[in-house]
């Protein structure tokens, strides 16, 4: 049994209610079977990445967004860890520095878009500029309002120039976040990850959920969909992300380049 990934996709502009998405997979697939499927998908992903690299005419950009402690890092480790690092780069977007703030919001983004043949993973992204920036009033309202169109145009530009974009929101509940943050406090090896900003941002939970709903309403297109991933069962989260990536790469019509020689004509001396 495979997952029907389209059940988790938003690919058109429509009204979105965050409560309507589940945060915890409760379907029929069992964990044991899911883990087996995940291993198979990772093999496919490795083959497809090699093909993307050889084809050399297109790239894949993976956008990962989530509330704090939802598991972005662990998703990256599990899904992208096994693939060839030569053709994959992860970029984490943090609080912009003064040089970045002295430019438009897409300036630091554009230079990190993956080159042809490569996979790029954005751990947070330009969507922060309509999420935290909106929730915390870090830019004028009018400026933020215009950014949804800028984002859609930017994504269209990338699409037209050969960069396929796939966007994931790792969806968790406020209670689950509490458990995860508590774990950071309780486990010595995880304590370094805890910052007071985790507590500060948690106080704006409702505002963030509304800001995310607006993102999904305004920035979901058939060619650039959002996937809302129920992220509280890690095995299912990894499986869904891997399957979407495999399906996306398969649909990219990648080909090995035409051979430059006829192997029958060549004798290695
Ligand atoms: P974790 O989920 O493990 O805590 P993280 O991605 O939250 O990882 P942090 O270093 O804790 O990493 O936080 C980065 C912070 O930078 C986030 O709070 C994020 O909202 C913020 N940030 C990212 N982009 C922007 C932006 N354009 N403007 C303002 N803040 C931003
Ligand atoms: Mg954080």
PDB file of N, CA and C in Angstrom, residues 91-176:
ATOM      1  N   UNK A  91      20.559  24.619   3.076  1.00  0.00           N
ATOM      2  CA  UNK A  91      20.802  25.991   3.542  1.00  0.00           C
ATOM      3  C   UNK A  91      19.765  26.321   4.615  1.00  0.00           C
ATOM      4  N   UNK A  92      20.253  26.765   5.790  1.00  0.00           N
ATOM      5  CA  UNK A  92      19.330  27.158   6.862  1.00  0.00           C
ATOM      6  C   UNK A  92      19.212  28.670   6.894  1.00  0.00           C
ATOM      7  N   UNK A  93      17.993  29.156   6.830  1.00  0.00           N
ATOM      8  CA  UNK A  93      17.790  30.607   6.875  1.00  0.00           C
ATOM      9  C   UNK A  93      17.402  31.037   8.279  1.00  0.00           C
ATOM     10  N   UNK A  94      18.298  31.788   8.875  1.00  0.00           N
ATOM     11  CA  UNK A  94      18.089  32.281  10.249  1.00  0.00           C
ATOM     12  C   UNK A  94      17.711  33.757  10.182  1.00  0.00           C
ATOM     13  N   UNK A  95      17.703  34.381  11.339  1.00  0.00           N
ATOM     14  CA  UNK A  95      17.526  35.813  11.422  1.00  0.00           C
ATOM     15  C   UNK A  95      18.466  36.518  10.430  1.00  0.00           C
ATOM     16  N   UNK A  96      17.964  37.369   9.529  1.00  0.00           N
ATOM     17  CA  UNK A  96      18.862  37.983   8.545  1.00  0.00           C
ATOM     18  C   UNK A  96      19.907  38.884   9.199  1.00  0.00           C
ATOM     19  N   UNK A  97      21.131  38.886   8.646  1.00  0.00           N
ATOM     20  CA  UNK A  97      22.176  39.789   9.164  1.00  0.00           C
ATOM     21  C   UNK A  97      22.011  41.178   8.545  1.00  0.00           C
ATOM     22  N   UNK A  98      22.901  42.105   8.925  1.00  0.00           N
ATOM     23  CA  UNK A  98      22.691  43.500   8.502  1.00  0.00           C
ATOM     24  C   UNK A  98      22.832  43.659   6.985  1.00  0.00           C
ATOM     25  N   UNK A  99      23.717  42.887   6.376  1.00  0.00           N
ATOM     26  CA  UNK A  99      23.872  42.995   4.913  1.00  0.00           C
ATOM     27  C   UNK A  99      22.605  42.477   4.228  1.00  0.00           C
ATOM     28  N   UNK A 100      22.097  41.360   4.730  1.00  0.00           N
ATOM     29  CA  UNK A 100      20.877  40.797   4.135  1.00  0.00           C
ATOM     30  C   UNK A 100      19.687  41.753   4.316  1.00  0.00           C
ATOM     31  N   UNK A 101      19.632  42.368   5.480  1.00  0.00           N
ATOM     32  CA  UNK A 101      18.526  43.300   5.740  1.00  0.00           C
ATOM     33  C   UNK A 101      18.618  44.566   4.884  1.00  0.00           C
ATOM     34  N   UNK A 102      19.811  44.825   4.373  1.00  0.00           N
ATOM     35  CA  UNK A 102      19.991  46.013   3.533  1.00  0.00           C
ATOM     36  C   UNK A 102      19.574  45.754   2.082  1.00  0.00           C
ATOM     37  N   UNK A 103      19.045  44.540   1.825  1.00  0.00           N
ATOM     38  CA  UNK A 103      18.586  44.185   0.477  1.00  0.00           C
ATOM     39  C   UNK A 103      17.119  43.748   0.523  1.00  0.00           C
ATOM     40  N   UNK A 104      16.568  43.479  -0.659  1.00  0.00           N
ATOM     41  CA  UNK A 104      15.202  42.938  -0.679  1.00  0.00           C
ATOM     42  C   UNK A 104      15.202  41.525  -0.105  1.00  0.00           C
ATOM     43  N   UNK A 105      14.018  41.027   0.280  1.00  0.00           N
ATOM     44  CA  UNK A 105      13.961  39.770   1.046  1.00  0.00           C
ATOM     45  C   UNK A 105      14.370  38.538   0.236  1.00  0.00           C
ATOM     46  N   UNK A 106      14.364  38.665  -1.102  1.00  0.00           N
ATOM     47  CA  UNK A 106      14.734  37.491  -1.907  1.00  0.00           C
ATOM     48  C   UNK A 106      16.214  37.478  -2.286  1.00  0.00           C
ATOM     49  N   UNK A 107      16.915  38.523  -1.923  1.00  0.00           N
ATOM     50  CA  UNK A 107      18.332  38.647  -2.321  1.00  0.00           C
ATOM     51  C   UNK A 107      19.169  37.483  -1.780  1.00  0.00           C
ATOM     52  N   UNK A 108      19.023  37.191  -0.496  1.00  0.00           N
ATOM     53  CA  UNK A 108      19.844  36.119   0.082  1.00  0.00           C
ATOM     54  C   UNK A 108      19.361  34.737  -0.370  1.00  0.00           C
ATOM     55  N   UNK A 109      18.118  34.708  -0.805  1.00  0.00           N
ATOM     56  CA  UNK A 109      17.523  33.440  -1.237  1.00  0.00           C
ATOM     57  C   UNK A 109      18.035  33.035  -2.615  1.00  0.00           C
ATOM     58  N   UNK A 110      17.957  34.007  -3.543  1.00  0.00           N
ATOM     59  CA  UNK A 110      18.201  33.670  -4.949  1.00  0.00           C
ATOM     60  C   UNK A 110      19.594  33.069  -5.158  1.00  0.00           C
ATOM     61  N   UNK A 111      20.571  33.589  -4.425  1.00  0.00           N
ATOM     62  CA  UNK A 111      21.929  33.079  -4.633  1.00  0.00           C
ATOM     63  C   UNK A 111      22.115  31.679  -4.050  1.00  0.00           C
ATOM     64  N   UNK A 112      21.133  31.183  -3.327  1.00  0.00           N
ATOM     65  CA  UNK A 112      21.224  29.835  -2.766  1.00  0.00           C
ATOM     66  C   UNK A 112      20.327  28.817  -3.473  1.00  0.00           C
ATOM     67  N   UNK A 113      19.674  29.256  -4.543  1.00  0.00           N
ATOM     68  CA  UNK A 113      18.848  28.323  -5.324  1.00  0.00           C
ATOM     69  C   UNK A 113      19.785  27.296  -5.971  1.00  0.00           C
ATOM     70  N   UNK A 114      19.389  25.993  -5.936  1.00  0.00           N
ATOM     71  CA  UNK A 114      20.319  24.963  -6.440  1.00  0.00           C
ATOM     72  C   UNK A 114      20.657  25.122  -7.924  1.00  0.00           C
ATOM     73  N   UNK A 115      21.908  24.857  -8.239  1.00  0.00           N
ATOM     74  CA  UNK A 115      22.323  24.889  -9.651  1.00  0.00           C
ATOM     75  C   UNK A 115      21.757  23.670 -10.371  1.00  0.00           C
ATOM     76  N   UNK A 116      21.754  23.724 -11.682  1.00  0.00           N
ATOM     77  CA  UNK A 116      21.188  22.624 -12.471  1.00  0.00           C
ATOM     78  C   UNK A 116      21.891  21.307 -12.132  1.00  0.00           C
ATOM     79  N   UNK A 117      21.091  20.276 -11.988  1.00  0.00           N
ATOM     80  CA  UNK A 117      21.629  18.963 -11.617  1.00  0.00           C
ATOM     81  C   UNK A 117      21.624  18.706 -10.116  1.00  0.00           C
ATOM     82  N   UNK A 118      21.357  19.761  -9.342  1.00  0.00           N
ATOM     83  CA  UNK A 118      21.462  19.632  -7.886  1.00  0.00           C
ATOM     84  C   UNK A 118      20.088  19.663  -7.190  1.00  0.00           C
ATOM     85  N   UNK A 119      20.119  19.170  -5.945  1.00  0.00           N
ATOM     86  CA  UNK A 119      18.964  19.319  -5.053  1.00  0.00           C
ATOM     87  C   UNK A 119      19.344  20.353  -3.987  1.00  0.00           C
ATOM     88  N   UNK A 120      18.474  21.306  -3.745  1.00  0.00           N
ATOM     89  CA  UNK A 120      18.694  22.284  -2.679  1.00  0.00           C
ATOM     90  C   UNK A 120      17.613  22.110  -1.632  1.00  0.00           C
ATOM     91  N   UNK A 121      18.016  22.129  -0.369  1.00  0.00           N
ATOM     92  CA  UNK A 121      17.038  22.025   0.709  1.00  0.00           C
ATOM     93  C   UNK A 121      17.087  23.314   1.516  1.00  0.00           C
ATOM     94  N   UNK A 122      15.965  23.989   1.605  1.00  0.00           N
ATOM     95  CA  UNK A 122      15.881  25.202   2.432  1.00  0.00           C
ATOM     96  C   UNK A 122      15.260  24.840   3.779  1.00  0.00           C
ATOM     97  N   UNK A 123      16.074  24.931   4.836  1.00  0.00           N
ATOM     98  CA  UNK A 123      15.590  24.758   6.201  1.00  0.00           C
ATOM     99  C   UNK A 123      15.124  26.143   6.668  1.00  0.00           C
ATOM    100  N   UNK A 124      13.834  26.384   6.582  1.00  0.00           N
ATOM    101  CA  UNK A 124      13.215  27.715   6.589  1.00  0.00           C
ATOM    102  C   UNK A 124      13.578  28.400   5.275  1.00  0.00           C
ATOM    103  N   UNK A 125      12.901  29.513   4.984  1.00  0.00           N
ATOM    104  CA  UNK A 125      13.010  30.025   3.616  1.00  0.00           C
ATOM    105  C   UNK A 125      12.507  31.462   3.541  1.00  0.00           C
ATOM    106  N   UNK A 126      12.264  31.907   2.302  1.00  0.00           N
ATOM    107  CA  UNK A 126      11.657  33.232   2.075  1.00  0.00           C
ATOM    108  C   UNK A 126      10.253  33.312   2.669  1.00  0.00           C
ATOM    109  N   UNK A 127       9.638  32.182   2.996  1.00  0.00           N
ATOM    110  CA  UNK A 127       8.320  32.244   3.627  1.00  0.00           C
ATOM    111  C   UNK A 127       8.385  32.863   5.026  1.00  0.00           C
ATOM    112  N   UNK A 128       9.573  32.821   5.663  1.00  0.00           N
ATOM    113  CA  UNK A 128       9.714  33.500   6.962  1.00  0.00           C
ATOM    114  C   UNK A 128       9.368  34.982   6.847  1.00  0.00           C
ATOM    115  N   UNK A 129       9.544  35.532   5.634  1.00  0.00           N
ATOM    116  CA  UNK A 129       9.299  36.964   5.437  1.00  0.00           C
ATOM    117  C   UNK A 129       7.814  37.316   5.379  1.00  0.00           C
ATOM    118  N   UNK A 130       6.956  36.287   5.377  1.00  0.00           N
ATOM    119  CA  UNK A 130       5.517  36.531   5.559  1.00  0.00           C
ATOM    120  C   UNK A 130       4.993  35.733   6.759  1.00  0.00           C
ATOM    121  N   UNK A 131       5.924  35.182   7.563  1.00  0.00           N
ATOM    122  CA  UNK A 131       5.517  34.433   8.771  1.00  0.00           C
ATOM    123  C   UNK A 131       5.990  35.192  10.002  1.00  0.00           C
ATOM    124  N   UNK A 132       7.241  34.957  10.426  1.00  0.00           N
ATOM    125  CA  UNK A 132       7.719  35.669  11.630  1.00  0.00           C
ATOM    126  C   UNK A 132       7.674  37.181  11.407  1.00  0.00           C
ATOM    127  N   UNK A 133       7.993  37.595  10.191  1.00  0.00           N
ATOM    128  CA  UNK A 133       8.023  39.040   9.910  1.00  0.00           C
ATOM    129  C   UNK A 133       6.623  39.646  10.054  1.00  0.00           C
ATOM    130  N   UNK A 134       5.615  38.862   9.683  1.00  0.00           N
ATOM    131  CA  UNK A 134       4.231  39.337   9.823  1.00  0.00           C
ATOM    132  C   UNK A 134       3.783  39.276  11.293  1.00  0.00           C
ATOM    133  N   UNK A 135       4.054  38.131  11.934  1.00  0.00           N
ATOM    134  CA  UNK A 135       3.587  37.934  13.304  1.00  0.00           C
ATOM    135  C   UNK A 135       4.230  38.947  14.254  1.00  0.00           C
ATOM    136  N   UNK A 136       5.522  39.240  14.027  1.00  0.00           N
ATOM    137  CA  UNK A 136       6.244  40.121  14.944  1.00  0.00           C
ATOM    138  C   UNK A 136       6.349  41.559  14.414  1.00  0.00           C
ATOM    139  N   UNK A 137       5.603  41.857  13.352  1.00  0.00           N
ATOM    140  CA  UNK A 137       5.611  43.228  12.779  1.00  0.00           C
ATOM    141  C   UNK A 137       7.020  43.735  12.480  1.00  0.00           C
ATOM    142  N   UNK A 138       7.792  42.939  11.766  1.00  0.00           N
ATOM    143  CA  UNK A 138       9.183  43.330  11.494  1.00  0.00           C
ATOM    144  C   UNK A 138       9.333  44.134  10.192  1.00  0.00           C
ATOM    145  N   UNK A 139       8.214  44.303   9.488  1.00  0.00           N
ATOM    146  CA  UNK A 139       8.233  45.130   8.272  1.00  0.00           C
ATOM    147  C   UNK A 139       6.861  45.792   8.156  1.00  0.00           C
ATOM    148  N   UNK A 140       6.773  46.873   7.369  1.00  0.00           N
ATOM    149  CA  UNK A 140       5.465  47.536   7.237  1.00  0.00           C
ATOM    150  C   UNK A 140       4.420  46.582   6.643  1.00  0.00           C
ATOM    151  N   UNK A 141       3.175  46.712   7.106  1.00  0.00           N
ATOM    152  CA  UNK A 141       2.081  45.823   6.654  1.00  0.00           C
ATOM    153  C   UNK A 141       1.963  45.784   5.140  1.00  0.00           C
ATOM    154  N   UNK A 142       2.056  46.978   4.533  1.00  0.00           N
ATOM    155  CA  UNK A 142       1.891  47.083   3.080  1.00  0.00           C
ATOM    156  C   UNK A 142       2.984  46.289   2.346  1.00  0.00           C
ATOM    157  N   UNK A 143       4.196  46.358   2.881  1.00  0.00           N
ATOM    158  CA  UNK A 143       5.327  45.629   2.274  1.00  0.00           C
ATOM    159  C   UNK A 143       5.068  44.127   2.332  1.00  0.00           C
ATOM    160  N   UNK A 144       4.599  43.678   3.492  1.00  0.00           N
ATOM    161  CA  UNK A 144       4.353  42.234   3.666  1.00  0.00           C
ATOM    162  C   UNK A 144       3.236  41.779   2.724  1.00  0.00           C
ATOM    163  N   UNK A 145       2.207  42.605   2.599  1.00  0.00           N
ATOM    164  CA  UNK A 145       1.067  42.252   1.733  1.00  0.00           C
ATOM    165  C   UNK A 145       1.499  42.002   0.293  1.00  0.00           C
ATOM    166  N   UNK A 146       2.484  42.768  -0.145  1.00  0.00           N
ATOM    167  CA  UNK A 146       2.940  42.633  -1.534  1.00  0.00           C
ATOM    168  C   UNK A 146       3.802  41.379  -1.742  1.00  0.00           C
ATOM    169  N   UNK A 147       4.301  40.815  -0.640  1.00  0.00           N
ATOM    170  CA  UNK A 147       5.289  39.745  -0.782  1.00  0.00           C
ATOM    171  C   UNK A 147       4.715  38.438  -1.326  1.00  0.00           C
ATOM    172  N   UNK A 148       3.414  38.191  -1.096  1.00  0.00           N
ATOM    173  CA  UNK A 148       2.831  36.937  -1.605  1.00  0.00           C
ATOM    174  C   UNK A 148       2.940  36.891  -3.128  1.00  0.00           C
ATOM    175  N   UNK A 149       2.636  38.025  -3.767  1.00  0.00           N
ATOM    176  CA  UNK A 149       2.757  38.066  -5.238  1.00  0.00           C
ATOM    177  C   UNK A 149       4.213  37.944  -5.655  1.00  0.00           C
ATOM    178  N   UNK A 150       5.095  38.599  -4.895  1.00  0.00           N
ATOM    179  CA  UNK A 150       6.521  38.494  -5.240  1.00  0.00           C
ATOM    180  C   UNK A 150       6.983  37.043  -5.139  1.00  0.00           C
ATOM    181  N   UNK A 151       6.500  36.354  -4.100  1.00  0.00           N
ATOM    182  CA  UNK A 151       6.883  34.943  -3.923  1.00  0.00           C
ATOM    183  C   UNK A 151       6.353  34.104  -5.087  1.00  0.00           C
ATOM    184  N   UNK A 152       5.079  34.313  -5.446  1.00  0.00           N
ATOM    185  CA  UNK A 152       4.515  33.527  -6.557  1.00  0.00           C
ATOM    186  C   UNK A 152       5.271  33.796  -7.857  1.00  0.00           C
ATOM    187  N   UNK A 153       5.613  35.062  -8.078  1.00  0.00           N
ATOM    188  CA  UNK A 153       6.361  35.393  -9.301  1.00  0.00           C
ATOM    189  C   UNK A 153       7.754  34.793  -9.282  1.00  0.00           C
ATOM    190  N   UNK A 154       8.390  34.832  -8.116  1.00  0.00           N
ATOM    191  CA  UNK A 154       9.739  34.258  -7.967  1.00  0.00           C
ATOM    192  C   UNK A 154       9.699  32.746  -8.242  1.00  0.00           C
ATOM    193  N   UNK A 155       8.693  32.088  -7.673  1.00  0.00           N
ATOM    194  CA  UNK A 155       8.587  30.636  -7.872  1.00  0.00           C
ATOM    195  C   UNK A 155       8.278  30.313  -9.332  1.00  0.00           C
ATOM    196  N   UNK A 156       7.484  31.169  -9.996  1.00  0.00           N
ATOM    197  CA  UNK A 156       7.209  30.953 -11.425  1.00  0.00           C
ATOM    198  C   UNK A 156       8.479  31.111 -12.240  1.00  0.00           C
ATOM    199  N   UNK A 157       9.255  32.117 -11.878  1.00  0.00           N
ATOM    200  CA  UNK A 157      10.527  32.337 -12.580  1.00  0.00           C
ATOM    201  C   UNK A 157      11.404  31.087 -12.473  1.00  0.00           C
ATOM    202  N   UNK A 158      11.537  30.584 -11.258  1.00  0.00           N
ATOM    203  CA  UNK A 158      12.391  29.399 -11.066  1.00  0.00           C
ATOM    204  C   UNK A 158      11.844  28.216 -11.865  1.00  0.00           C
ATOM    205  N   UNK A 159      10.536  28.035 -11.798  1.00  0.00           N
ATOM    206  CA  UNK A 159       9.898  26.958 -12.549  1.00  0.00           C
ATOM    207  C   UNK A 159      10.200  27.039 -14.037  1.00  0.00           C
ATOM    208  N   UNK A 160      10.010  28.243 -14.586  1.00  0.00           N
ATOM    209  CA  UNK A 160      10.221  28.418 -16.028  1.00  0.00           C
ATOM    210  C   UNK A 160      11.676  28.196 -16.416  1.00  0.00           C
ATOM    211  N   UNK A 161      12.580  28.406 -15.455  1.00  0.00           N
ATOM    212  CA  UNK A 161      14.010  28.272 -15.759  1.00  0.00           C
ATOM    213  C   UNK A 161      14.550  26.905 -15.343  1.00  0.00           C
ATOM    214  N   UNK A 162      13.648  25.981 -14.964  1.00  0.00           N
ATOM    215  CA  UNK A 162      14.090  24.599 -14.744  1.00  0.00           C
ATOM    216  C   UNK A 162      14.291  24.170 -13.302  1.00  0.00           C
ATOM    217  N   UNK A 163      13.878  25.017 -12.350  1.00  0.00           N
ATOM    218  CA  UNK A 163      13.959  24.595 -10.942  1.00  0.00           C
ATOM    219  C   UNK A 163      12.577  24.210 -10.441  1.00  0.00           C
ATOM    220  N   UNK A 164      12.392  22.943 -10.183  1.00  0.00           N
ATOM    221  CA  UNK A 164      11.109  22.460  -9.648  1.00  0.00           C
ATOM    222  C   UNK A 164      11.109  22.720  -8.140  1.00  0.00           C
ATOM    223  N   UNK A 165      10.000  23.254  -7.642  1.00  0.00           N
ATOM    224  CA  UNK A 165       9.930  23.568  -6.209  1.00  0.00           C
ATOM    225  C   UNK A 165       8.893  22.676  -5.546  1.00  0.00           C
ATOM    226  N   UNK A 166       9.266  22.108  -4.397  1.00  0.00           N
ATOM    227  CA  UNK A 166       8.287  21.344  -3.636  1.00  0.00           C
ATOM    228  C   UNK A 166       8.374  21.804  -2.176  1.00  0.00           C
ATOM    229  N   UNK A 167       7.199  22.115  -1.604  1.00  0.00           N
ATOM    230  CA  UNK A 167       7.182  22.788  -0.299  1.00  0.00           C
ATOM    231  C   UNK A 167       6.479  21.917   0.735  1.00  0.00           C
ATOM    232  N   UNK A 168       7.133  21.756   1.891  1.00  0.00           N
ATOM    233  CA  UNK A 168       6.561  20.936   2.954  1.00  0.00           C
ATOM    234  C   UNK A 168       6.357  21.768   4.207  1.00  0.00           C
ATOM    235  N   UNK A 169       5.188  21.613   4.809  1.00  0.00           N
ATOM    236  CA  UNK A 169       4.956  22.159   6.146  1.00  0.00           C
ATOM    237  C   UNK A 169       4.813  20.978   7.092  1.00  0.00           C
ATOM    238  N   UNK A 170       5.721  20.872   8.065  1.00  0.00           N
ATOM    239  CA  UNK A 170       5.644  19.793   9.050  1.00  0.00           C
ATOM    240  C   UNK A 170       4.681  20.239  10.144  1.00  0.00           C
ATOM    241  N   UNK A 171       3.516  19.623  10.136  1.00  0.00           N
ATOM    242  CA  UNK A 171       2.416  20.098  10.980  1.00  0.00           C
ATOM    243  C   UNK A 171       2.382  19.355  12.320  1.00  0.00           C
ATOM    244  N   UNK A 172       2.439  20.107  13.425  1.00  0.00           N
ATOM    245  CA  UNK A 172       2.346  19.519  14.770  1.00  0.00           C
ATOM    246  C   UNK A 172       1.336  20.320  15.596  1.00  0.00           C
ATOM    247  N   UNK A 173       0.930  19.744  16.703  1.00  0.00           N
ATOM    248  CA  UNK A 173       0.014  20.442  17.614  1.00  0.00           C
ATOM    249  C   UNK A 173       0.838  21.210  18.657  1.00  0.00           C
ATOM    250  N   UNK A 174       0.157  22.116  19.360  1.00  0.00           N
ATOM    251  CA  UNK A 174       0.838  22.903  20.389  1.00  0.00           C
ATOM    252  C   UNK A 174       1.294  21.992  21.536  1.00  0.00           C
ATOM    253  N   UNK A 175       0.486  20.966  21.834  1.00  0.00           N
ATOM    254  CA  UNK A 175       0.862  20.020  22.903  1.00  0.00           C
ATOM    255  C   UNK A 175       2.123  19.241  22.530  1.00  0.00           C
ATOM    256  N   UNK A 176       2.165  18.819  21.282  1.00  0.00           N
ATOM    257  CA  UNK A 176       3.332  18.049  20.828  1.00  0.00           C
ATOM    258  C   UNK A 176       4.591  18.927  20.884  1.00  0.00           C
TER     259      UNK A 176
END
